[in-house]
Amino acid sequence: MRKDSLLRNVPFVLGVSFLLLLLISSYLYSLYGAQVQPDKMLYDKNGNVVALAPFAPSLEFPLGSDLDGNSFVFKLIEGAKYTIGLAIAVAFFRIIFSFLFGYFLFRLPSSLRNVFSGLANTLHYAPVTIFTYLLIAPVVLNFSWSYDVSTKIIFPMLVLTGISIPVLALYIQNELEAISKKEYIDSAKILGGSGFYLFRKHLAPFLYPKLWLLFVQQVGQVLIIFAHLGLLNVFIGGTDVRVMDVDMKTGETTTQSFSMTNEWAGLIAQNFPYAQSFPWMVLAPVTAFALSILAINSIVYGIENRKTFKKRAVKTSMPAKAVILEQEHFKLNGSSHSSNQG
């Protein structure tokens, strides 16, 4: 195994291990987790009520509980697949479609590419969260009752994927153009290499590492968008609006939005009104978000650090190669000089 292998890169391994552990635990909990009916009251040995839900953090509830007595540990584990899993899926499809569209742009005439570049550059300054909210809200918020859970998951994924494809495709097209200007590309063209051969043998090997790094960065960006949408009461997987109180005199009702999938952004938003009274109800999902983004940044740092290491290794090996070439050159010149004298 090479010394610069990612498996020996501690930040990369720690970040990947943390995310994989959350995802595996979430799917196993959904398949084999016991659905225990929560209890809103805690009793002592004598059967006396000692606490009412929500319960503060303790040995029985390490991260506290919600209003119904559900442990936040299990709620966060259950929602991990809808938070991290969907973020990874959205980032993956963003890279795939952006790569295909970027290569298509790269093959277009320069005049058409300039037109698209001008249009795509405007999206750099567009408020992505607002556009996403306007497109997703009718399905997962306003008319949530008329759609099933799968629709309320797939539709937001499509919106989150499509809204970033123009910008990412432009980035990939610019990277392909920069690589295509290298001298060895001109040499390969002179030798008769076709367009597909040049892409497969010379362009793609330089582009793939950047795509991996871009993929990990996109996972972090999607998680941030999830958090923003949660604060706007748009929950991935659907919003369950419950009646919390009824005024007996006027008949007015007080409602509250709840996440139907326990995704972390929804847990933050639905428990935010209780942030001062029961702070653990907000701190638990916020901490889960922070640790996940920290793990993603650790993966990015590991990949970038590996690239830096490889560049340094190339630079440090250049003087040694130069010395070897100089010695060989000296031997050749010396031998030819001695033969001329003979």
PDB file of C-alpha atoms in Angstrom, residues 9-142:
ATOM      1  CA  ASN A   9      -4.903   9.442   6.463  1.00  0.00           C
ATOM      2  CA  VAL A  10      -6.213   9.920  10.013  1.00  0.00           C
ATOM      3  CA  PRO A  11      -8.594  12.901   9.373  1.00  0.00           C
ATOM      4  CA  PHE A  12     -10.098  11.135   6.359  1.00  0.00           C
ATOM      5  CA  VAL A  13     -10.587   7.832   8.190  1.00  0.00           C
ATOM      6  CA  LEU A  14     -12.111   9.487  11.266  1.00  0.00           C
ATOM      7  CA  GLY A  15     -14.587  11.506   9.192  1.00  0.00           C
ATOM      8  CA  VAL A  16     -15.663   8.569   7.037  1.00  0.00           C
ATOM      9  CA  SER A  17     -15.949   6.242  10.050  1.00  0.00           C
ATOM     10  CA  PHE A  18     -18.187   8.690  11.936  1.00  0.00           C
ATOM     11  CA  LEU A  19     -20.604   9.122   9.020  1.00  0.00           C
ATOM     12  CA  LEU A  20     -20.691   5.399   8.224  1.00  0.00           C
ATOM     13  CA  LEU A  21     -21.364   4.569  11.866  1.00  0.00           C
ATOM     14  CA  LEU A  22     -24.334   6.931  11.927  1.00  0.00           C
ATOM     15  CA  LEU A  23     -25.784   5.612   8.674  1.00  0.00           C
ATOM     16  CA  ILE A  24     -25.377   1.935   9.567  1.00  0.00           C
ATOM     17  CA  SER A  25     -26.847   2.504  13.028  1.00  0.00           C
ATOM     18  CA  SER A  26     -29.803   4.365  11.518  1.00  0.00           C
ATOM     19  CA  TYR A  27     -30.693   1.624   9.051  1.00  0.00           C
ATOM     20  CA  LEU A  28     -30.221  -1.140  11.634  1.00  0.00           C
ATOM     21  CA  TYR A  29     -32.416   0.742  14.093  1.00  0.00           C
ATOM     22  CA  SER A  30     -35.153   1.085  11.472  1.00  0.00           C
ATOM     23  CA  LEU A  31     -35.012  -2.645  10.720  1.00  0.00           C
ATOM     24  CA  TYR A  32     -34.478  -4.172  14.153  1.00  0.00           C
ATOM     25  CA  GLY A  33     -35.097  -1.394  16.671  1.00  0.00           C
ATOM     26  CA  ALA A  34     -37.827  -2.164  19.173  1.00  0.00           C
ATOM     27  CA  GLN A  35     -40.741   0.235  18.908  1.00  0.00           C
ATOM     28  CA  VAL A  36     -41.279   0.909  22.612  1.00  0.00           C
ATOM     29  CA  GLN A  37     -44.212   3.083  23.591  1.00  0.00           C
ATOM     30  CA  PRO A  38     -42.739   6.099  25.423  1.00  0.00           C
ATOM     31  CA  ASP A  39     -43.845   6.981  28.925  1.00  0.00           C
ATOM     32  CA  LYS A  40     -44.413  10.621  29.804  1.00  0.00           C
ATOM     33  CA  MET A  41     -43.799   9.955  33.504  1.00  0.00           C
ATOM     34  CA  LEU A  42     -40.895   8.494  35.461  1.00  0.00           C
ATOM     35  CA  TYR A  43     -41.516   6.561  38.664  1.00  0.00           C
ATOM     36  CA  ASP A  44     -39.322   5.678  41.599  1.00  0.00           C
ATOM     37  CA  LYS A  45     -39.155   2.271  43.307  1.00  0.00           C
ATOM     38  CA  ASN A  46     -42.267   3.038  45.317  1.00  0.00           C
ATOM     39  CA  GLY A  47     -44.305   3.922  42.237  1.00  0.00           C
ATOM     40  CA  ASN A  48     -44.272   7.664  42.877  1.00  0.00           C
ATOM     41  CA  VAL A  49     -43.994  10.072  39.954  1.00  0.00           C
ATOM     42  CA  VAL A  50     -40.579  11.768  40.065  1.00  0.00           C
ATOM     43  CA  ALA A  51     -40.436  13.502  36.648  1.00  0.00           C
ATOM     44  CA  LEU A  52     -42.605  14.458  33.695  1.00  0.00           C
ATOM     45  CA  ALA A  53     -41.564  14.579  30.058  1.00  0.00           C
ATOM     46  CA  PRO A  54     -39.481  16.120  28.621  1.00  0.00           C
ATOM     47  CA  PHE A  55     -36.795  14.460  30.730  1.00  0.00           C
ATOM     48  CA  ALA A  56     -33.433  16.129  31.318  1.00  0.00           C
ATOM     49  CA  PRO A  57     -30.211  14.357  30.270  1.00  0.00           C
ATOM     50  CA  SER A  58     -29.417  11.425  32.574  1.00  0.00           C
ATOM     51  CA  LEU A  59     -28.067   7.870  32.430  1.00  0.00           C
ATOM     52  CA  GLU A  60     -31.410   6.654  31.100  1.00  0.00           C
ATOM     53  CA  PHE A  61     -31.713   9.578  28.645  1.00  0.00           C
ATOM     54  CA  PRO A  62     -28.119  10.604  27.706  1.00  0.00           C
ATOM     55  CA  LEU A  63     -29.318  13.463  25.477  1.00  0.00           C
ATOM     56  CA  GLY A  64     -32.644  14.042  27.184  1.00  0.00           C
ATOM     57  CA  SER A  65     -36.084  13.347  25.737  1.00  0.00           C
ATOM     58  CA  ASP A  66     -38.783  15.122  23.769  1.00  0.00           C
ATOM     59  CA  LEU A  67     -42.254  16.144  24.908  1.00  0.00           C
ATOM     60  CA  ASP A  68     -43.550  12.580  24.478  1.00  0.00           C
ATOM     61  CA  GLY A  69     -40.710  10.962  26.432  1.00  0.00           C
ATOM     62  CA  ASN A  70     -38.785   9.644  23.410  1.00  0.00           C
ATOM     63  CA  SER A  71     -35.027   9.506  23.928  1.00  0.00           C
ATOM     64  CA  PHE A  72     -33.157  11.921  21.677  1.00  0.00           C
ATOM     65  CA  VAL A  73     -30.421   9.335  21.114  1.00  0.00           C
ATOM     66  CA  PHE A  74     -32.837   7.119  19.199  1.00  0.00           C
ATOM     67  CA  LYS A  75     -34.526  10.050  17.466  1.00  0.00           C
ATOM     68  CA  LEU A  76     -31.178  11.271  16.141  1.00  0.00           C
ATOM     69  CA  ILE A  77     -30.174   7.765  15.060  1.00  0.00           C
ATOM     70  CA  GLU A  78     -33.491   7.309  13.265  1.00  0.00           C
ATOM     71  CA  GLY A  79     -33.203  10.652  11.497  1.00  0.00           C
ATOM     72  CA  ALA A  80     -29.574  10.168  10.426  1.00  0.00           C
ATOM     73  CA  LYS A  81     -30.502   8.266   7.258  1.00  0.00           C
ATOM     74  CA  TYR A  82     -32.858  11.067   6.202  1.00  0.00           C
ATOM     75  CA  THR A  83     -30.270  13.758   6.964  1.00  0.00           C
ATOM     76  CA  ILE A  84     -26.838  12.391   6.104  1.00  0.00           C
ATOM     77  CA  GLY A  85     -28.136   9.733   3.719  1.00  0.00           C
ATOM     78  CA  LEU A  86     -30.175  12.164   1.630  1.00  0.00           C
ATOM     79  CA  ALA A  87     -27.354  14.730   1.687  1.00  0.00           C
ATOM     80  CA  ILE A  88     -24.963  12.122   0.258  1.00  0.00           C
ATOM     81  CA  ALA A  89     -27.526  11.080  -2.363  1.00  0.00           C
ATOM     82  CA  VAL A  90     -28.185  14.681  -3.449  1.00  0.00           C
ATOM     83  CA  ALA A  91     -24.448  15.424  -3.649  1.00  0.00           C
ATOM     84  CA  PHE A  92     -23.846  12.247  -5.669  1.00  0.00           C
ATOM     85  CA  PHE A  93     -26.502  13.071  -8.275  1.00  0.00           C
ATOM     86  CA  ARG A  94     -25.291  16.677  -8.404  1.00  0.00           C
ATOM     87  CA  ILE A  95     -21.803  15.510  -9.359  1.00  0.00           C
ATOM     88  CA  ILE A  96     -23.015  12.903 -11.875  1.00  0.00           C
ATOM     89  CA  PHE A  97     -25.352  15.215 -13.805  1.00  0.00           C
ATOM     90  CA  SER A  98     -22.995  18.192 -13.532  1.00  0.00           C
ATOM     91  CA  PHE A  99     -20.156  16.067 -14.887  1.00  0.00           C
ATOM     92  CA  LEU A 100     -22.227  14.974 -17.908  1.00  0.00           C
ATOM     93  CA  PHE A 101     -23.533  18.481 -18.549  1.00  0.00           C
ATOM     94  CA  GLY A 102     -20.077  20.005 -18.051  1.00  0.00           C
ATOM     95  CA  TYR A 103     -18.539  17.653 -20.603  1.00  0.00           C
ATOM     96  CA  PHE A 104     -21.375  18.485 -23.018  1.00  0.00           C
ATOM     97  CA  LEU A 105     -20.590  22.190 -22.598  1.00  0.00           C
ATOM     98  CA  PHE A 106     -16.916  21.491 -23.116  1.00  0.00           C
ATOM     99  CA  ARG A 107     -17.687  19.962 -26.516  1.00  0.00           C
ATOM    100  CA  LEU A 108     -19.872  22.903 -27.620  1.00  0.00           C
ATOM    101  CA  PRO A 109     -18.544  25.797 -29.725  1.00  0.00           C
ATOM    102  CA  SER A 110     -17.046  28.636 -27.708  1.00  0.00           C
ATOM    103  CA  SER A 111     -19.842  31.057 -28.666  1.00  0.00           C
ATOM    104  CA  LEU A 112     -22.527  28.851 -27.107  1.00  0.00           C
ATOM    105  CA  ARG A 113     -20.371  28.188 -24.061  1.00  0.00           C
ATOM    106  CA  ASN A 114     -19.978  31.908 -23.430  1.00  0.00           C
ATOM    107  CA  VAL A 115     -23.754  32.384 -23.511  1.00  0.00           C
ATOM    108  CA  PHE A 116     -24.313  29.648 -20.936  1.00  0.00           C
ATOM    109  CA  SER A 117     -21.441  30.915 -18.781  1.00  0.00           C
ATOM    110  CA  GLY A 118     -23.077  34.324 -18.549  1.00  0.00           C
ATOM    111  CA  LEU A 119     -26.384  32.779 -17.479  1.00  0.00           C
ATOM    112  CA  ALA A 120     -24.856  30.335 -15.004  1.00  0.00           C
ATOM    113  CA  ASN A 121     -22.664  32.968 -13.350  1.00  0.00           C
ATOM    114  CA  THR A 122     -25.762  34.833 -12.211  1.00  0.00           C
ATOM    115  CA  LEU A 123     -26.744  31.825 -10.076  1.00  0.00           C
ATOM    116  CA  HIS A 124     -23.631  32.358  -7.938  1.00  0.00           C
ATOM    117  CA  TYR A 125     -25.425  35.308  -6.332  1.00  0.00           C
ATOM    118  CA  ALA A 126     -28.898  33.737  -6.186  1.00  0.00           C
ATOM    119  CA  PRO A 127     -30.311  32.879  -2.738  1.00  0.00           C
ATOM    120  CA  VAL A 128     -30.407  29.093  -3.077  1.00  0.00           C
ATOM    121  CA  THR A 129     -32.321  28.561   0.166  1.00  0.00           C
ATOM    122  CA  ILE A 130     -35.131  30.920  -0.879  1.00  0.00           C
ATOM    123  CA  PHE A 131     -35.506  29.320  -4.314  1.00  0.00           C
ATOM    124  CA  THR A 132     -35.505  25.868  -2.755  1.00  0.00           C
ATOM    125  CA  TYR A 133     -38.108  26.914  -0.192  1.00  0.00           C
ATOM    126  CA  LEU A 134     -40.456  28.318  -2.843  1.00  0.00           C
ATOM    127  CA  LEU A 135     -40.247  25.115  -4.892  1.00  0.00           C
ATOM    128  CA  ILE A 136     -40.439  22.585  -2.051  1.00  0.00           C
ATOM    129  CA  ALA A 137     -42.924  24.235   0.330  1.00  0.00           C
ATOM    130  CA  PRO A 138     -46.096  23.425  -1.686  1.00  0.00           C
ATOM    131  CA  VAL A 139     -45.318  19.691  -1.530  1.00  0.00           C
ATOM    132  CA  VAL A 140     -43.884  19.199   1.963  1.00  0.00           C
ATOM    133  CA  LEU A 141     -45.669  22.024   3.815  1.00  0.00           C
ATOM    134  CA  ASN A 142     -48.754  23.580   2.270  1.00  0.00           C
TER     135      ASN A 142
END
